């Protein structure tokens, strides 16, 4: 199962009504988020289910408690897992690259200055799966057009050695004829992302996301196809 991490714009638009009673969001998306890996360029169908109140979020992307949740600022603590769904075991290239599900504890903050916004996230894996951590800072601009809402942001993510070994590393036990040893170091990964939301009705919204990540610091991994990861997501969300 691939996960959808809702952005500031996506989360804000889909969860503002009916705070007191809570809001359900159901979605279906198609994504190529594994295309960075060698021999893997498939698009997958991704379900999304979430329930939000003023202080709580529960969904496929994890759980969170909002310590602060105003129109300008959201400060949250939460937890999420990737379910161990990293490498497609139906592809021969990934044979022997088993990864256990992780469990991340996260602290996130978003602040809107009236169009311009900043985001920050720190996450630590508390499981034995990878025991890594990462930190992200980003800034961007969100605006409403006549037919859609648009968000553009850029930033950088610092990832630890353990985090990178989990996603990009190859140990001596995982070496094959086409897969050499790679012991990962920590890394800084710059990124830019664009998101568009097109409302169809009061309850239905089309979602489109594109993200580019610079993988220069981990490009020597034999698991990677390129030193830039371009991912896309398209889908529809229904809120009630």
PDB file of C-alpha atoms in Angstrom:
ATOM      1  CA  UNK A   1       0.000   0.000   0.000  1.00  0.00           C
ATOM      2  CA  UNK A   2       1.392   3.378  -1.023  1.00  0.00           C
ATOM      3  CA  UNK A   3       0.569   6.299   1.239  1.00  0.00           C
ATOM      4  CA  UNK A   4      -0.748   9.749   0.449  1.00  0.00           C
ATOM      5  CA  UNK A   5       0.797  12.471   2.584  1.00  0.00           C
ATOM      6  CA  UNK A   6      -1.600  15.399   2.441  1.00  0.00           C
ATOM      7  CA  UNK A   7       0.033  18.764   1.911  1.00  0.00           C
ATOM      8  CA  UNK A   8      -0.861  21.999   3.657  1.00  0.00           C
ATOM      9  CA  UNK A   9      -3.205  23.040   0.852  1.00  0.00           C
ATOM     10  CA  UNK A  10      -4.822  19.630   0.366  1.00  0.00           C
ATOM     11  CA  UNK A  11      -5.411  19.174   4.078  1.00  0.00           C
ATOM     12  CA  UNK A  12      -6.746  22.672   4.592  1.00  0.00           C
ATOM     13  CA  UNK A  13      -9.312  22.544   1.799  1.00  0.00           C
ATOM     14  CA  UNK A  14     -10.565  19.040   2.464  1.00  0.00           C
ATOM     15  CA  UNK A  15     -10.950  19.314   6.217  1.00  0.00           C
ATOM     16  CA  UNK A  16     -12.333  22.764   6.984  1.00  0.00           C
ATOM     17  CA  UNK A  17     -16.102  22.111   7.081  1.00  0.00           C
ATOM     18  CA  UNK A  18     -17.909  20.503  10.019  1.00  0.00           C
ATOM     19  CA  UNK A  19     -15.004  20.566  12.487  1.00  0.00           C
ATOM     20  CA  UNK A  20     -17.223  19.917  15.493  1.00  0.00           C
ATOM     21  CA  UNK A  21     -18.805  16.772  14.102  1.00  0.00           C
ATOM     22  CA  UNK A  22     -15.753  15.527  12.241  1.00  0.00           C
ATOM     23  CA  UNK A  23     -15.163  15.115   8.529  1.00  0.00           C
ATOM     24  CA  UNK A  24     -14.566  11.969   6.494  1.00  0.00           C
ATOM     25  CA  UNK A  25     -12.468  12.094   3.319  1.00  0.00           C
ATOM     26  CA  UNK A  26     -12.492   9.245   0.795  1.00  0.00           C
ATOM     27  CA  UNK A  27     -10.152   9.298  -2.186  1.00  0.00           C
ATOM     28  CA  UNK A  28      -8.767   7.269  -5.052  1.00  0.00           C
ATOM     29  CA  UNK A  29      -5.468   8.232  -6.658  1.00  0.00           C
ATOM     30  CA  UNK A  30      -3.046   6.921  -9.228  1.00  0.00           C
ATOM     31  CA  UNK A  31       0.628   7.455  -8.464  1.00  0.00           C
ATOM     32  CA  UNK A  32       4.069   6.613  -9.864  1.00  0.00           C
ATOM     33  CA  UNK A  33       5.836   7.219  -6.542  1.00  0.00           C
ATOM     34  CA  UNK A  34       8.126   4.168  -6.874  1.00  0.00           C
ATOM     35  CA  UNK A  35       9.499   5.146 -10.277  1.00  0.00           C
ATOM     36  CA  UNK A  36      12.839   6.321  -8.838  1.00  0.00           C
ATOM     37  CA  UNK A  37      13.915   2.706  -8.397  1.00  0.00           C
ATOM     38  CA  UNK A  38      15.555   0.757 -11.206  1.00  0.00           C
ATOM     39  CA  UNK A  39      13.235  -1.452 -13.277  1.00  0.00           C
ATOM     40  CA  UNK A  40      10.172   0.096 -11.667  1.00  0.00           C
ATOM     41  CA  UNK A  41       8.003   2.584 -13.542  1.00  0.00           C
ATOM     42  CA  UNK A  42       4.517   1.355 -12.738  1.00  0.00           C
ATOM     43  CA  UNK A  43       1.550   3.503 -11.826  1.00  0.00           C
ATOM     44  CA  UNK A  44      -0.458   2.181  -8.893  1.00  0.00           C
ATOM     45  CA  UNK A  45      -3.961   2.819  -7.607  1.00  0.00           C
ATOM     46  CA  UNK A  46      -3.832   4.349  -4.144  1.00  0.00           C
ATOM     47  CA  UNK A  47      -6.842   4.492  -1.801  1.00  0.00           C
ATOM     48  CA  UNK A  48      -7.178   7.260   0.764  1.00  0.00           C
ATOM     49  CA  UNK A  49      -9.409   7.325   3.826  1.00  0.00           C
ATOM     50  CA  UNK A  50      -9.233   9.851   6.656  1.00  0.00           C
ATOM     51  CA  UNK A  51     -11.293  11.245   9.494  1.00  0.00           C
ATOM     52  CA  UNK A  52     -10.603  14.720  10.901  1.00  0.00           C
ATOM     53  CA  UNK A  53     -11.827  16.749  13.819  1.00  0.00           C
ATOM     54  CA  UNK A  54     -10.511  20.021  15.200  1.00  0.00           C
ATOM     55  CA  UNK A  55      -7.805  18.206  17.150  1.00  0.00           C
ATOM     56  CA  UNK A  56      -7.434  14.729  15.620  1.00  0.00           C
ATOM     57  CA  UNK A  57      -6.530  13.200  12.266  1.00  0.00           C
ATOM     58  CA  UNK A  58      -6.821   9.461  11.583  1.00  0.00           C
ATOM     59  CA  UNK A  59      -6.145   8.004   8.141  1.00  0.00           C
ATOM     60  CA  UNK A  60      -4.122   5.699   5.925  1.00  0.00           C
ATOM     61  CA  UNK A  61      -1.334   8.281   6.154  1.00  0.00           C
ATOM     62  CA  UNK A  62      -1.166   8.032   9.951  1.00  0.00           C
ATOM     63  CA  UNK A  63      -2.628   9.568  13.086  1.00  0.00           C
ATOM     64  CA  UNK A  64      -2.035  13.036  14.496  1.00  0.00           C
ATOM     65  CA  UNK A  65      -3.070  15.246  17.383  1.00  0.00           C
ATOM     66  CA  UNK A  66      -3.163  18.976  16.697  1.00  0.00           C
ATOM     67  CA  UNK A  67      -1.635  20.824  19.627  1.00  0.00           C
ATOM     68  CA  UNK A  68      -2.584  24.038  17.834  1.00  0.00           C
ATOM     69  CA  UNK A  69      -5.015  24.340  14.955  1.00  0.00           C
ATOM     70  CA  UNK A  70      -5.950  27.840  13.812  1.00  0.00           C
ATOM     71  CA  UNK A  71      -6.529  29.397  10.394  1.00  0.00           C
ATOM     72  CA  UNK A  72      -2.881  30.478  10.343  1.00  0.00           C
ATOM     73  CA  UNK A  73      -0.974  27.826  12.314  1.00  0.00           C
ATOM     74  CA  UNK A  74      -1.106  24.064  12.784  1.00  0.00           C
ATOM     75  CA  UNK A  75       1.236  22.297  15.209  1.00  0.00           C
ATOM     76  CA  UNK A  76       0.833  18.529  15.398  1.00  0.00           C
ATOM     77  CA  UNK A  77       2.373  15.384  16.823  1.00  0.00           C
ATOM     78  CA  UNK A  78       1.669  12.087  15.132  1.00  0.00           C
ATOM     79  CA  UNK A  79       2.712   8.647  14.027  1.00  0.00           C
ATOM     80  CA  UNK A  80       2.761   6.826  10.696  1.00  0.00           C
ATOM     81  CA  UNK A  81       4.061   3.685   9.017  1.00  0.00           C
ATOM     82  CA  UNK A  82       5.059   2.770   5.471  1.00  0.00           C
ATOM     83  CA  UNK A  83       3.752  -0.795   6.019  1.00  0.00           C
ATOM     84  CA  UNK A  84       7.107  -2.094   4.694  1.00  0.00           C
ATOM     85  CA  UNK A  85       5.851  -1.527   1.146  1.00  0.00           C
ATOM     86  CA  UNK A  86       9.084  -0.236  -0.384  1.00  0.00           C
ATOM     87  CA  UNK A  87      10.265  -2.688  -3.036  1.00  0.00           C
ATOM     88  CA  UNK A  88       7.971  -4.563  -5.426  1.00  0.00           C
ATOM     89  CA  UNK A  89       8.756  -8.216  -4.757  1.00  0.00           C
ATOM     90  CA  UNK A  90       7.116  -9.192  -8.062  1.00  0.00           C
ATOM     91  CA  UNK A  91      10.134  -7.629  -9.815  1.00  0.00           C
ATOM     92  CA  UNK A  92      13.195  -9.885  -9.908  1.00  0.00           C
ATOM     93  CA  UNK A  93      15.596  -6.977  -9.365  1.00  0.00           C
ATOM     94  CA  UNK A  94      14.239  -6.506  -5.837  1.00  0.00           C
ATOM     95  CA  UNK A  95      14.535 -10.151  -4.731  1.00  0.00           C
ATOM     96  CA  UNK A  96      16.126 -10.272  -1.289  1.00  0.00           C
ATOM     97  CA  UNK A  97      15.430  -6.609  -0.479  1.00  0.00           C
ATOM     98  CA  UNK A  98      12.879  -7.172   2.254  1.00  0.00           C
ATOM     99  CA  UNK A  99      12.052  -4.230   4.501  1.00  0.00           C
ATOM    100  CA  UNK A 100      10.031  -4.395   7.709  1.00  0.00           C
ATOM    101  CA  UNK A 101       7.351  -1.793   8.377  1.00  0.00           C
ATOM    102  CA  UNK A 102       8.623   1.237  10.226  1.00  0.00           C
ATOM    103  CA  UNK A 103       6.918   3.349  12.901  1.00  0.00           C
ATOM    104  CA  UNK A 104       7.640   7.065  12.752  1.00  0.00           C
ATOM    105  CA  UNK A 105       6.891   9.631  15.426  1.00  0.00           C
ATOM    106  CA  UNK A 106       6.484  13.060  13.843  1.00  0.00           C
ATOM    107  CA  UNK A 107       6.284  16.706  14.838  1.00  0.00           C
ATOM    108  CA  UNK A 108       4.960  19.026  12.121  1.00  0.00           C
ATOM    109  CA  UNK A 109       4.245  22.749  11.969  1.00  0.00           C
ATOM    110  CA  UNK A 110       2.644  24.875   9.241  1.00  0.00           C
ATOM    111  CA  UNK A 111       2.122  28.629   9.276  1.00  0.00           C
ATOM    112  CA  UNK A 112       0.239  30.682   6.690  1.00  0.00           C
ATOM    113  CA  UNK A 113       1.204  34.337   6.262  1.00  0.00           C
ATOM    114  CA  UNK A 114      -1.720  34.994   3.923  1.00  0.00           C
ATOM    115  CA  UNK A 115      -0.714  33.164   0.763  1.00  0.00           C
ATOM    116  CA  UNK A 116       2.921  32.605   1.632  1.00  0.00           C
ATOM    117  CA  UNK A 117       3.486  29.708   4.016  1.00  0.00           C
ATOM    118  CA  UNK A 118       6.257  27.794   5.766  1.00  0.00           C
ATOM    119  CA  UNK A 119       6.347  24.154   6.822  1.00  0.00           C
ATOM    120  CA  UNK A 120       8.573  22.076   9.047  1.00  0.00           C
ATOM    121  CA  UNK A 121       8.675  18.411  10.021  1.00  0.00           C
ATOM    122  CA  UNK A 122      10.920  16.235  12.187  1.00  0.00           C
ATOM    123  CA  UNK A 123      10.399  12.462  12.189  1.00  0.00           C
ATOM    124  CA  UNK A 124      12.131   9.684  14.130  1.00  0.00           C
ATOM    125  CA  UNK A 125      11.687   5.973  13.472  1.00  0.00           C
ATOM    126  CA  UNK A 126      11.169   4.214  16.808  1.00  0.00           C
ATOM    127  CA  UNK A 127      10.988   0.696  15.366  1.00  0.00           C
ATOM    128  CA  UNK A 128      13.851  -1.675  14.616  1.00  0.00           C
ATOM    129  CA  UNK A 129      13.070  -1.418  10.894  1.00  0.00           C
ATOM    130  CA  UNK A 130      15.446   1.440  10.163  1.00  0.00           C
ATOM    131  CA  UNK A 131      15.960   3.524  13.332  1.00  0.00           C
ATOM    132  CA  UNK A 132      16.532   6.573  11.161  1.00  0.00           C
ATOM    133  CA  UNK A 133      15.327  10.133  11.213  1.00  0.00           C
ATOM    134  CA  UNK A 134      14.743  13.079   8.892  1.00  0.00           C
ATOM    135  CA  UNK A 135      13.919  16.781   9.063  1.00  0.00           C
ATOM    136  CA  UNK A 136      12.252  18.935   6.409  1.00  0.00           C
ATOM    137  CA  UNK A 137      11.859  22.687   6.002  1.00  0.00           C
ATOM    138  CA  UNK A 138       9.899  24.244   3.140  1.00  0.00           C
ATOM    139  CA  UNK A 139       8.324  27.505   2.029  1.00  0.00           C
ATOM    140  CA  UNK A 140       5.770  28.204  -0.645  1.00  0.00           C
ATOM    141  CA  UNK A 141       2.826  30.154  -1.946  1.00  0.00           C
ATOM    142  CA  UNK A 142      -0.829  29.144  -2.255  1.00  0.00           C
ATOM    143  CA  UNK A 143      -3.463  31.015  -4.235  1.00  0.00           C
ATOM    144  CA  UNK A 144      -7.028  30.609  -5.479  1.00  0.00           C
ATOM    145  CA  UNK A 145      -7.566  30.850  -9.227  1.00  0.00           C
ATOM    146  CA  UNK A 146     -10.936  31.128 -10.950  1.00  0.00           C
ATOM    147  CA  UNK A 147     -11.218  27.364 -11.408  1.00  0.00           C
ATOM    148  CA  UNK A 148      -8.709  25.857  -8.965  1.00  0.00           C
ATOM    149  CA  UNK A 149      -6.458  26.322  -5.946  1.00  0.00           C
ATOM    150  CA  UNK A 150      -2.731  26.172  -6.625  1.00  0.00           C
ATOM    151  CA  UNK A 151       0.209  25.623  -4.287  1.00  0.00           C
ATOM    152  CA  UNK A 152       3.935  25.750  -5.095  1.00  0.00           C
ATOM    153  CA  UNK A 153       6.616  25.029  -2.526  1.00  0.00           C
ATOM    154  CA  UNK A 154      10.305  24.226  -2.294  1.00  0.00           C
ATOM    155  CA  UNK A 155      12.554  23.035   0.477  1.00  0.00           C
ATOM    156  CA  UNK A 156      15.142  20.537   1.614  1.00  0.00           C
ATOM    157  CA  UNK A 157      15.032  17.322   3.625  1.00  0.00           C
ATOM    158  CA  UNK A 158      17.924  16.102   5.764  1.00  0.00           C
ATOM    159  CA  UNK A 159      17.973  12.289   5.994  1.00  0.00           C
ATOM    160  CA  UNK A 160      20.140  10.207   8.336  1.00  0.00           C
ATOM    161  CA  UNK A 161      22.433   7.308   7.379  1.00  0.00           C
ATOM    162  CA  UNK A 162      19.958   4.754   8.728  1.00  0.00           C
ATOM    163  CA  UNK A 163      17.069   6.305   6.829  1.00  0.00           C
ATOM    164  CA  UNK A 164      19.009   6.244   3.554  1.00  0.00           C
ATOM    165  CA  UNK A 165      20.289   2.703   4.080  1.00  0.00           C
ATOM    166  CA  UNK A 166      16.700   1.554   4.492  1.00  0.00           C
ATOM    167  CA  UNK A 167      15.537   3.135   1.221  1.00  0.00           C
ATOM    168  CA  UNK A 168      18.680   3.124  -0.946  1.00  0.00           C
ATOM    169  CA  UNK A 169      21.275   0.852   0.681  1.00  0.00           C
ATOM    170  CA  UNK A 170      22.501  -2.629  -0.233  1.00  0.00           C
ATOM    171  CA  UNK A 171      24.263  -4.764   2.373  1.00  0.00           C
ATOM    172  CA  UNK A 172      26.703  -7.599   1.647  1.00  0.00           C
ATOM    173  CA  UNK A 173      23.862 -10.080   2.212  1.00  0.00           C
ATOM    174  CA  UNK A 174      21.771  -8.336  -0.469  1.00  0.00           C
ATOM    175  CA  UNK A 175      24.397  -8.299  -3.242  1.00  0.00           C
ATOM    176  CA  UNK A 176      23.534  -9.959  -6.554  1.00  0.00           C
ATOM    177  CA  UNK A 177      25.136 -10.004  -9.988  1.00  0.00           C
ATOM    178  CA  UNK A 178      23.304  -6.778 -10.863  1.00  0.00           C
ATOM    179  CA  UNK A 179      23.302  -5.185  -7.412  1.00  0.00           C
ATOM    180  CA  UNK A 180      26.519  -4.074  -5.709  1.00  0.00           C
ATOM    181  CA  UNK A 181      27.103  -3.070  -2.096  1.00  0.00           C
ATOM    182  CA  UNK A 182      26.035   0.442  -1.151  1.00  0.00           C
ATOM    183  CA  UNK A 183      26.432   1.765   2.371  1.00  0.00           C
ATOM    184  CA  UNK A 184      24.545   5.029   2.573  1.00  0.00           C
ATOM    185  CA  UNK A 185      25.658   8.235   4.272  1.00  0.00           C
ATOM    186  CA  UNK A 186      23.410  11.022   5.513  1.00  0.00           C
ATOM    187  CA  UNK A 187      22.090  13.380   2.841  1.00  0.00           C
ATOM    188  CA  UNK A 188      20.431  16.677   1.996  1.00  0.00           C
ATOM    189  CA  UNK A 189      17.668  16.260  -0.598  1.00  0.00           C
ATOM    190  CA  UNK A 190      16.250  19.497  -2.100  1.00  0.00           C
ATOM    191  CA  UNK A 191      12.757  19.331  -3.587  1.00  0.00           C
ATOM    192  CA  UNK A 192      10.055  21.344  -5.299  1.00  0.00           C
ATOM    193  CA  UNK A 193       6.369  20.453  -5.421  1.00  0.00           C
ATOM    194  CA  UNK A 194       3.262  21.765  -7.177  1.00  0.00           C
ATOM    195  CA  UNK A 195      -0.310  20.905  -6.254  1.00  0.00           C
ATOM    196  CA  UNK A 196      -3.621  21.840  -7.875  1.00  0.00           C
ATOM    197  CA  UNK A 197      -7.104  21.292  -6.472  1.00  0.00           C
ATOM    198  CA  UNK A 198     -10.089  21.615  -8.794  1.00  0.00           C
ATOM    199  CA  UNK A 199     -13.461  21.616  -6.987  1.00  0.00           C
ATOM    200  CA  UNK A 200     -16.250  19.790  -8.785  1.00  0.00           C
ATOM    201  CA  UNK A 201     -18.889  20.346  -6.111  1.00  0.00           C
ATOM    202  CA  UNK A 202     -19.091  21.224  -2.431  1.00  0.00           C
ATOM    203  CA  UNK A 203     -17.932  17.692  -1.615  1.00  0.00           C
ATOM    204  CA  UNK A 204     -15.805  16.514  -4.552  1.00  0.00           C
ATOM    205  CA  UNK A 205     -12.348  17.754  -5.543  1.00  0.00           C
ATOM    206  CA  UNK A 206      -9.890  16.663  -8.234  1.00  0.00           C
ATOM    207  CA  UNK A 207      -6.296  16.570  -6.987  1.00  0.00           C
ATOM    208  CA  UNK A 208      -3.051  16.753  -8.974  1.00  0.00           C
ATOM    209  CA  UNK A 209       0.436  16.741  -7.424  1.00  0.00           C
ATOM    210  CA  UNK A 210       3.910  16.778  -8.973  1.00  0.00           C
ATOM    211  CA  UNK A 211       7.170  16.651  -7.005  1.00  0.00           C
ATOM    212  CA  UNK A 212      10.827  16.713  -8.018  1.00  0.00           C
ATOM    213  CA  UNK A 213      13.514  15.570  -5.549  1.00  0.00           C
ATOM    214  CA  UNK A 214      17.257  16.003  -6.113  1.00  0.00           C
ATOM    215  CA  UNK A 215      18.927  12.701  -5.159  1.00  0.00           C
ATOM    216  CA  UNK A 216      22.482  13.831  -5.847  1.00  0.00           C
ATOM    217  CA  UNK A 217      23.662  12.810  -2.367  1.00  0.00           C
ATOM    218  CA  UNK A 218      22.484   9.201  -2.819  1.00  0.00           C
ATOM    219  CA  UNK A 219      22.826   8.852  -6.594  1.00  0.00           C
ATOM    220  CA  UNK A 220      25.505   6.125  -6.308  1.00  0.00           C
ATOM    221  CA  UNK A 221      22.964   3.652  -4.966  1.00  0.00           C
ATOM    222  CA  UNK A 222      22.575   0.729  -7.419  1.00  0.00           C
ATOM    223  CA  UNK A 223      18.844   0.779  -6.674  1.00  0.00           C
ATOM    224  CA  UNK A 224      18.316   4.155  -8.314  1.00  0.00           C
ATOM    225  CA  UNK A 225      17.533   4.893 -11.929  1.00  0.00           C
ATOM    226  CA  UNK A 226      18.458   8.586 -11.870  1.00  0.00           C
ATOM    227  CA  UNK A 227      19.718  11.346  -9.615  1.00  0.00           C
ATOM    228  CA  UNK A 228      16.331  13.109  -9.733  1.00  0.00           C
ATOM    229  CA  UNK A 229      13.045  11.608  -8.627  1.00  0.00           C
ATOM    230  CA  UNK A 230       9.955  12.939 -10.414  1.00  0.00           C
ATOM    231  CA  UNK A 231       6.669  11.713  -8.969  1.00  0.00           C
ATOM    232  CA  UNK A 232       3.091  12.474  -9.925  1.00  0.00           C
ATOM    233  CA  UNK A 233      -0.293  11.827  -8.377  1.00  0.00           C
ATOM    234  CA  UNK A 234      -3.759  12.292  -9.841  1.00  0.00           C
ATOM    235  CA  UNK A 235      -7.073  11.529  -8.247  1.00  0.00           C
ATOM    236  CA  UNK A 236     -10.358  12.531  -6.712  1.00  0.00           C
ATOM    237  CA  UNK A 237     -11.436  13.124  -3.114  1.00  0.00           C
ATOM    238  CA  UNK A 238     -14.924  13.102  -1.633  1.00  0.00           C
ATOM    239  CA  UNK A 239     -15.628  14.775   1.695  1.00  0.00           C
ATOM    240  CA  UNK A 240     -18.676  14.410   3.924  1.00  0.00           C
TER     241      UNK A 240
END
